[in-house]
CSV table of C-alpha atoms in Angstrom, one decimal:
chain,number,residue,atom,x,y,z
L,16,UNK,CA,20.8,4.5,10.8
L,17,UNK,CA,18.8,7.0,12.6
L,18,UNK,CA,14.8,7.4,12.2
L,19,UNK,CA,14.8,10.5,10.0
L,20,UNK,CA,16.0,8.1,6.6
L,21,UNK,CA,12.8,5.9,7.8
L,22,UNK,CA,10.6,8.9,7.9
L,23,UNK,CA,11.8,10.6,4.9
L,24,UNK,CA,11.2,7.2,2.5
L,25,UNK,CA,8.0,7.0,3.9
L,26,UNK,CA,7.2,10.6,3.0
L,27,UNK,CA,8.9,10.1,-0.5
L,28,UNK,CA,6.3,6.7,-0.7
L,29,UNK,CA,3.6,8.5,0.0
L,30,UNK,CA,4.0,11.4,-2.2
L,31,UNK,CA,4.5,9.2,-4.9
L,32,UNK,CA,1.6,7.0,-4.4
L,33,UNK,CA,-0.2,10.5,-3.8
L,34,UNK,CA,0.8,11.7,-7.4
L,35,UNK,CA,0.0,8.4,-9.2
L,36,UNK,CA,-3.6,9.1,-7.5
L,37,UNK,CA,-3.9,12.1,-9.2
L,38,UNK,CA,-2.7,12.1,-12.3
L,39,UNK,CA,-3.4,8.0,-13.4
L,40,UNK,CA,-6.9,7.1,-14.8
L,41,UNK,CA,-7.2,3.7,-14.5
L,42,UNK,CA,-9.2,2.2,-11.5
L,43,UNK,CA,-6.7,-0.3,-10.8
L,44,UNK,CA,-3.4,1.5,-11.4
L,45,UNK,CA,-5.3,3.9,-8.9
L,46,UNK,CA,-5.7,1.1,-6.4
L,47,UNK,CA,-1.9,0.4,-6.4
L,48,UNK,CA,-1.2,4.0,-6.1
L,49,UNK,CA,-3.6,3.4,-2.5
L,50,UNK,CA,-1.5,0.5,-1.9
L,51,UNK,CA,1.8,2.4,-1.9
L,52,UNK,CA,0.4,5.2,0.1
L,53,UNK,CA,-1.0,2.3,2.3
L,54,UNK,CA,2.8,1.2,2.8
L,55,UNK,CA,4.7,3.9,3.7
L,56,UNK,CA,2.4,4.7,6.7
L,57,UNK,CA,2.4,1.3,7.6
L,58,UNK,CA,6.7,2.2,7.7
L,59,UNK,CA,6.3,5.1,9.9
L,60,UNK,CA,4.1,2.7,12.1
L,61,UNK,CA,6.7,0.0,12.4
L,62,UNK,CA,9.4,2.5,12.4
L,63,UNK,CA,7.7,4.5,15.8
L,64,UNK,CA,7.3,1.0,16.9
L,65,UNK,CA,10.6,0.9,16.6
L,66,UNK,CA,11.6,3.8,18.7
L,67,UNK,CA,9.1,3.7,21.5
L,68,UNK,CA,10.3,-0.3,21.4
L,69,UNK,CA,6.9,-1.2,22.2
L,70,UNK,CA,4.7,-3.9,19.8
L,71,UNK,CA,2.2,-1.4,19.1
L,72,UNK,CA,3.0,0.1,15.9
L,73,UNK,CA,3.3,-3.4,14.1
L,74,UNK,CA,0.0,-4.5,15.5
L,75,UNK,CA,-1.2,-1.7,14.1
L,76,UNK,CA,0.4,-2.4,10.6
L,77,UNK,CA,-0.9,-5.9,10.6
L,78,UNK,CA,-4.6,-4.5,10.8
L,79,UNK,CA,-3.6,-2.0,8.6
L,80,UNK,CA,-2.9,-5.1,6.2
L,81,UNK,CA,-5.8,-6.4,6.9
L,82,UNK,CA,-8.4,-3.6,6.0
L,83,UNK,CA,-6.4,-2.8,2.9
L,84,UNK,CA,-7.4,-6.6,1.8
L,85,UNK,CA,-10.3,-6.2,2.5
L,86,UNK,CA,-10.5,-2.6,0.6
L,87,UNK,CA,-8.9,-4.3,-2.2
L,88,UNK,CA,-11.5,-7.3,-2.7
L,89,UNK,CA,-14.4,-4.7,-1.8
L,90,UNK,CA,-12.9,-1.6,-4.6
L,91,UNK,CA,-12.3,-4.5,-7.1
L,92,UNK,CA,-15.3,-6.0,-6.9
L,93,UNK,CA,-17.2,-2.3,-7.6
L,94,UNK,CA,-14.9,-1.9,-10.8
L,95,UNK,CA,-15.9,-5.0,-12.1
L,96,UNK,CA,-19.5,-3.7,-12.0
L,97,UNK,CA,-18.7,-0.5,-13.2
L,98,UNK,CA,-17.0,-2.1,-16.4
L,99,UNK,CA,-19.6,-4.5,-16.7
L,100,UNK,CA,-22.1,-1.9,-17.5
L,101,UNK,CA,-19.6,1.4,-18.8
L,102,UNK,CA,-17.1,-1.4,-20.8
L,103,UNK,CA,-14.4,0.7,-18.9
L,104,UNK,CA,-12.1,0.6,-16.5
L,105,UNK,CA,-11.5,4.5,-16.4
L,106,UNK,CA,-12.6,6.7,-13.7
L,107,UNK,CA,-13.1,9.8,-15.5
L,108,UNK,CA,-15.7,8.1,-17.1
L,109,UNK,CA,-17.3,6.4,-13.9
L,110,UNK,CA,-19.2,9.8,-13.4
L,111,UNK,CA,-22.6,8.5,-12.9
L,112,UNK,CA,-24.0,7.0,-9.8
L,113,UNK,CA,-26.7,5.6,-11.6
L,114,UNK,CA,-26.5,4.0,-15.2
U,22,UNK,CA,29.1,4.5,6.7
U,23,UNK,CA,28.6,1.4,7.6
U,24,UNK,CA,28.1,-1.7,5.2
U,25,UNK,CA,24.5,-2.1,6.9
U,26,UNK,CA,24.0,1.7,6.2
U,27,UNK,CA,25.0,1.0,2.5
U,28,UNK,CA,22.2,-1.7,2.0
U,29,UNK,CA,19.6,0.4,3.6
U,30,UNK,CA,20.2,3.5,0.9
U,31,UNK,CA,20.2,0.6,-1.9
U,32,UNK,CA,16.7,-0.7,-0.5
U,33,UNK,CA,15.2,3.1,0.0
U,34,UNK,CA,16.3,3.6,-3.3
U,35,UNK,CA,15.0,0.1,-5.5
U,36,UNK,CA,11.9,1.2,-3.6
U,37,UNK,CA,11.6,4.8,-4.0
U,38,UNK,CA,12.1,4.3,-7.8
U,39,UNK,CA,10.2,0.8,-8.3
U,40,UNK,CA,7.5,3.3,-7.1
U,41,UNK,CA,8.1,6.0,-9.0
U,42,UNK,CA,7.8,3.3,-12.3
U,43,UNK,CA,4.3,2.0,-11.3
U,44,UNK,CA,3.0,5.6,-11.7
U,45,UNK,CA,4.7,6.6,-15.0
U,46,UNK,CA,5.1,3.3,-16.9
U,47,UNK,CA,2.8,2.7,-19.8
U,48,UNK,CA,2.2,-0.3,-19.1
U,49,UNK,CA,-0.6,-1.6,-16.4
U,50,UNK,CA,0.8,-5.0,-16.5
U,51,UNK,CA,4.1,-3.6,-15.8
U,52,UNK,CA,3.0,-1.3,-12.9
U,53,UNK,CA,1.2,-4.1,-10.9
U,54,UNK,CA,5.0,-6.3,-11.7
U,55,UNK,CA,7.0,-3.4,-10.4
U,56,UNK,CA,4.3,-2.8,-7.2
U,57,UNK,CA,6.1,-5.9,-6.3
U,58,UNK,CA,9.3,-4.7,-6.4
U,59,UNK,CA,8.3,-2.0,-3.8
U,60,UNK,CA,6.4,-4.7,-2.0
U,61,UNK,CA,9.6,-6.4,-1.3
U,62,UNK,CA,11.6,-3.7,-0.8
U,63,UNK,CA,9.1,-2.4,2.1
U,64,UNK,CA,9.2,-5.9,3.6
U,65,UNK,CA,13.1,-5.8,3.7
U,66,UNK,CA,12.6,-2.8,5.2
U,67,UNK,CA,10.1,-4.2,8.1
U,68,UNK,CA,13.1,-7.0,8.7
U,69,UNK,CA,15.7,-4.3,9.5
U,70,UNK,CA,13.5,-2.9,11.8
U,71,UNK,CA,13.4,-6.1,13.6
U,72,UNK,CA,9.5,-6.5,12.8
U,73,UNK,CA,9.6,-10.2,11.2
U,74,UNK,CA,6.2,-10.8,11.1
U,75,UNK,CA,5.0,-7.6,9.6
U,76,UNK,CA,7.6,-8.7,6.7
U,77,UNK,CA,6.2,-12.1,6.2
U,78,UNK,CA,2.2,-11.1,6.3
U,79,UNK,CA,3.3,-8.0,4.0
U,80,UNK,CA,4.9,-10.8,1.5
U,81,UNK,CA,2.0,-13.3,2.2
U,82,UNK,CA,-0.9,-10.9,1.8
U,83,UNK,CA,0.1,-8.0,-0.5
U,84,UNK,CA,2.6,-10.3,-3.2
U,85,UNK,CA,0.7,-13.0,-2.2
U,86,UNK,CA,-3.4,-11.7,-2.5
U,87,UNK,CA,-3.1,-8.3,-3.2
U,88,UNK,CA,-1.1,-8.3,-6.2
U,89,UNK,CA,-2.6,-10.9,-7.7
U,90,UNK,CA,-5.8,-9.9,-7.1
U,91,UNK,CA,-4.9,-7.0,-9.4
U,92,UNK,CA,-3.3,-8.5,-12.2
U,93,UNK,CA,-6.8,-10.3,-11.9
U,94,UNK,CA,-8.6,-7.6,-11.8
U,95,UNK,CA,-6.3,-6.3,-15.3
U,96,UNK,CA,-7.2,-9.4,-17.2
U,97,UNK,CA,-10.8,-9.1,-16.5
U,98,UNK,CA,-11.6,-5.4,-17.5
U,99,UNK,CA,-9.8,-6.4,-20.7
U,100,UNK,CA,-7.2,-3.9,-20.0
U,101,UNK,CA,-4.7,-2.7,-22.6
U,102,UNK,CA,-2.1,-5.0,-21.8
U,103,UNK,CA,0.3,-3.1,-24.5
U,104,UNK,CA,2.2,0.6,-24.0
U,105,UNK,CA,-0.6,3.3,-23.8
U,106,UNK,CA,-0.2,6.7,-24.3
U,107,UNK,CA,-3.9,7.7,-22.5
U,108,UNK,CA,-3.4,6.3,-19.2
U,109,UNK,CA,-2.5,9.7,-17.6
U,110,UNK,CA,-4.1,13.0,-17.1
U,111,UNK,CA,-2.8,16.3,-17.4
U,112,UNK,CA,0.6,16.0,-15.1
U,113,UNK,CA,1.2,19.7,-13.6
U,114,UNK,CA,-1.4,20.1,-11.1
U,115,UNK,CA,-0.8,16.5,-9.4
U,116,UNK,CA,3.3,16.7,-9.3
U,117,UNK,CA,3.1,20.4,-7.6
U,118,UNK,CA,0.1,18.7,-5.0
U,119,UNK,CA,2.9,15.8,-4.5
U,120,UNK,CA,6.0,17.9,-4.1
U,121,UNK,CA,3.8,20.4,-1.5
U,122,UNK,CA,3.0,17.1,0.2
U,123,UNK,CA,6.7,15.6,0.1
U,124,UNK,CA,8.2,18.8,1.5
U,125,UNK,CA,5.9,19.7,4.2
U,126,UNK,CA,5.7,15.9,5.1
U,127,UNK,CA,9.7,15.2,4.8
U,128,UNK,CA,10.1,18.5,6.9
U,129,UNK,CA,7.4,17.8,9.8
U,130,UNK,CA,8.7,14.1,10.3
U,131,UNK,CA,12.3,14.6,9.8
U,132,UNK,CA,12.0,17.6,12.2
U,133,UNK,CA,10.4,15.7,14.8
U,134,UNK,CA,12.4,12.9,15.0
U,135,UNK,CA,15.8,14.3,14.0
U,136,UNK,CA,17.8,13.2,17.7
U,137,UNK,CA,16.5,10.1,17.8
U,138,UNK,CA,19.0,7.0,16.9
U,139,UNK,CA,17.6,3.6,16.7
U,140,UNK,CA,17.5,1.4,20.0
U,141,UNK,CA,17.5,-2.2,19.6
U,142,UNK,CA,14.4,-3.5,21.8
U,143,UNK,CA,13.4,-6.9,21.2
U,144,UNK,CA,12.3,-8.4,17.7
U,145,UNK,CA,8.7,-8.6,16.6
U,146,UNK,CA,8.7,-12.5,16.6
U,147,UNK,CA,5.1,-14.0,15.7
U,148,UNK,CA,5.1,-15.1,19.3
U,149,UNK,CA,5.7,-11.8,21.0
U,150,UNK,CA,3.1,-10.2,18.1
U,151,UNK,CA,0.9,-13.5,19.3
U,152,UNK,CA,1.2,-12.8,22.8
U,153,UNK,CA,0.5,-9.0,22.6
U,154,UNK,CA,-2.2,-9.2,20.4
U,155,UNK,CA,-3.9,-11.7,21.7
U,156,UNK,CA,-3.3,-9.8,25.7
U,157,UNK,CA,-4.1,-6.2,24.5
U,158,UNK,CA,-5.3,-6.3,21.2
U,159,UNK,CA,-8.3,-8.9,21.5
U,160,UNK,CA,-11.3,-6.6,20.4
U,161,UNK,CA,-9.5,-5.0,17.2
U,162,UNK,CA,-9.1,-8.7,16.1
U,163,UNK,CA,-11.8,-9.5,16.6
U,164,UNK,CA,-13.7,-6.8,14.9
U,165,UNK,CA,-11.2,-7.2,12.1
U,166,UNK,CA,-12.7,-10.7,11.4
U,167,UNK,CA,-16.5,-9.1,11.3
U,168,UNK,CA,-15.0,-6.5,9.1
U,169,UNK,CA,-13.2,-9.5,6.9
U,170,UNK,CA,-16.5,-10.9,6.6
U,171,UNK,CA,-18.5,-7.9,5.8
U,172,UNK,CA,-16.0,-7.1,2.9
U,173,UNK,CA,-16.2,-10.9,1.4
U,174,UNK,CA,-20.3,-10.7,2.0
U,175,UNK,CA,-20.2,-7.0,0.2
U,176,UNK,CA,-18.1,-8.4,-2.9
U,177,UNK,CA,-20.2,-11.4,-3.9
U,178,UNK,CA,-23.7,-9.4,-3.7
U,179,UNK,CA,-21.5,-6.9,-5.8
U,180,UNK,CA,-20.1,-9.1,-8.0
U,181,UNK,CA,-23.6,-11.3,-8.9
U,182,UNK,CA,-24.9,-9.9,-11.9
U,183,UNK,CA,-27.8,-7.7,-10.8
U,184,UNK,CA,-31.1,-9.2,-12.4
U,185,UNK,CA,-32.7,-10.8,-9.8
């Protein structure tokens, strides 16, 4: 199948996880919504990979991997502080740096 | 089409509209199940492009740590683990954001790469990933480890309540 049906479901993924950014409210739905945007340009990256039918790209998506575990443990950790002290885990109500 | 061409529009769509569910369902609980789905369905994905290592860390680290890391995460800010009508904000502005960035994404890409028809070069085997990594890609490691460190330093001086 050529590249383009690759690209384009990448695209589509992206948008998605895009929209769910903006229009979700809670801090870990958000983080999935990063997760899926996370995805679909580690799919392009495989996918050019691919093509240029070097290893590259999927080096590339394996630390790609990595930081977004490392995002996750980080971002989790910082909501867990923020509903420790706001007894929420919504982000329109995370509007003060300092409590 | 081709039966292989058949699976691939069945995977693109269980994960186009897996995806779709975690940002309208109701239900967090539900949302970090169906970020599975997608998950998988982006790891099949890595497999037909002949990048079988990418698919197994992708299934180790996101199902594996990632997702449940979340669903963690769920249980611990006590959220509403039942159908809620608040989770969203007003829909409009976001959806015409997304479809500007779906169209003008779809249309670069696609454009771009619109002659090109997939080659078969050699699989992404853990020993060829090994190999290269290890040859070209030394530093990156490397500084991916400091940066694994950093991030597991950062979340337990976040995480310890704040009084001393």
């Amino acid at each position: 199948m050529s590249v383009s049906y690759y690209v384009v479901l990448a695209a589509a993924l992206f948008t998605i996880g895009a929209v769910g950014v903006l229009i979700r409210r809670n801090a870990i739905v958000l983080f999935m919504c990063i997760e899926l945007m996370l995805n679909a340009a580690n799919l392009t990256l495989v996918t050019f990979s691919r093509i240029n039918g070097t290893l590259d790209g999927q080096i590339m998506a394996f630390f790609v991997m990595v930081v977004a575990a490392a995002e996750v443990v980080v971002g989790l950790a910082i909501i867990m502080t923020i509903f420790r002290t706001r007894r929420s885990a919504n982000v329109d109500e995370a509007n003060l740096l300092k409590y | 089409m081709t039966v292989a061409d058949v699976l691939l529009t069945a995977i693109g769509a269980v994960v186009v509209g897996s995806a779709l569910l975690v940002v309208t369902t109701r239900h967090i609980v539900h949302a970090g199940l169906w970020l599975v789905v997608t998950l998988t369905g982006v790891a099949a994905l890595y497999l037909v492009l002949t990048a079988e290592l990418v698919a197994w860390v992708q299934i180790l680290l996101y199902l594996g740590a990632v997702v449940v890391l979340l669903l963690f995460a769920v249980m611990l800010t006590r959220a509403p683990i039942g159908a809620r009508d608040d989770l969203d904000r007003p829909r409009w502005p976001g959806v015409l954001v997304g479809l500007g960035t779906a169209g003008s994404l779809a249309a670069l890409l696609a454009n771009a790469y619109r002659w090109d028809k997939i080659e078969l070069p050699a699989a992404g085997t853990a020993e060829r990933i090994g190999e290269h990594l290890f040859r070209s890609w030394v530093l990156p490691f490397e500084l991916v480890g400091l940066l694994l460190l950093a991030a597991l330093i950062g979340a337990i001086a976040l995480s310890r309540s704040g009084d001393e």
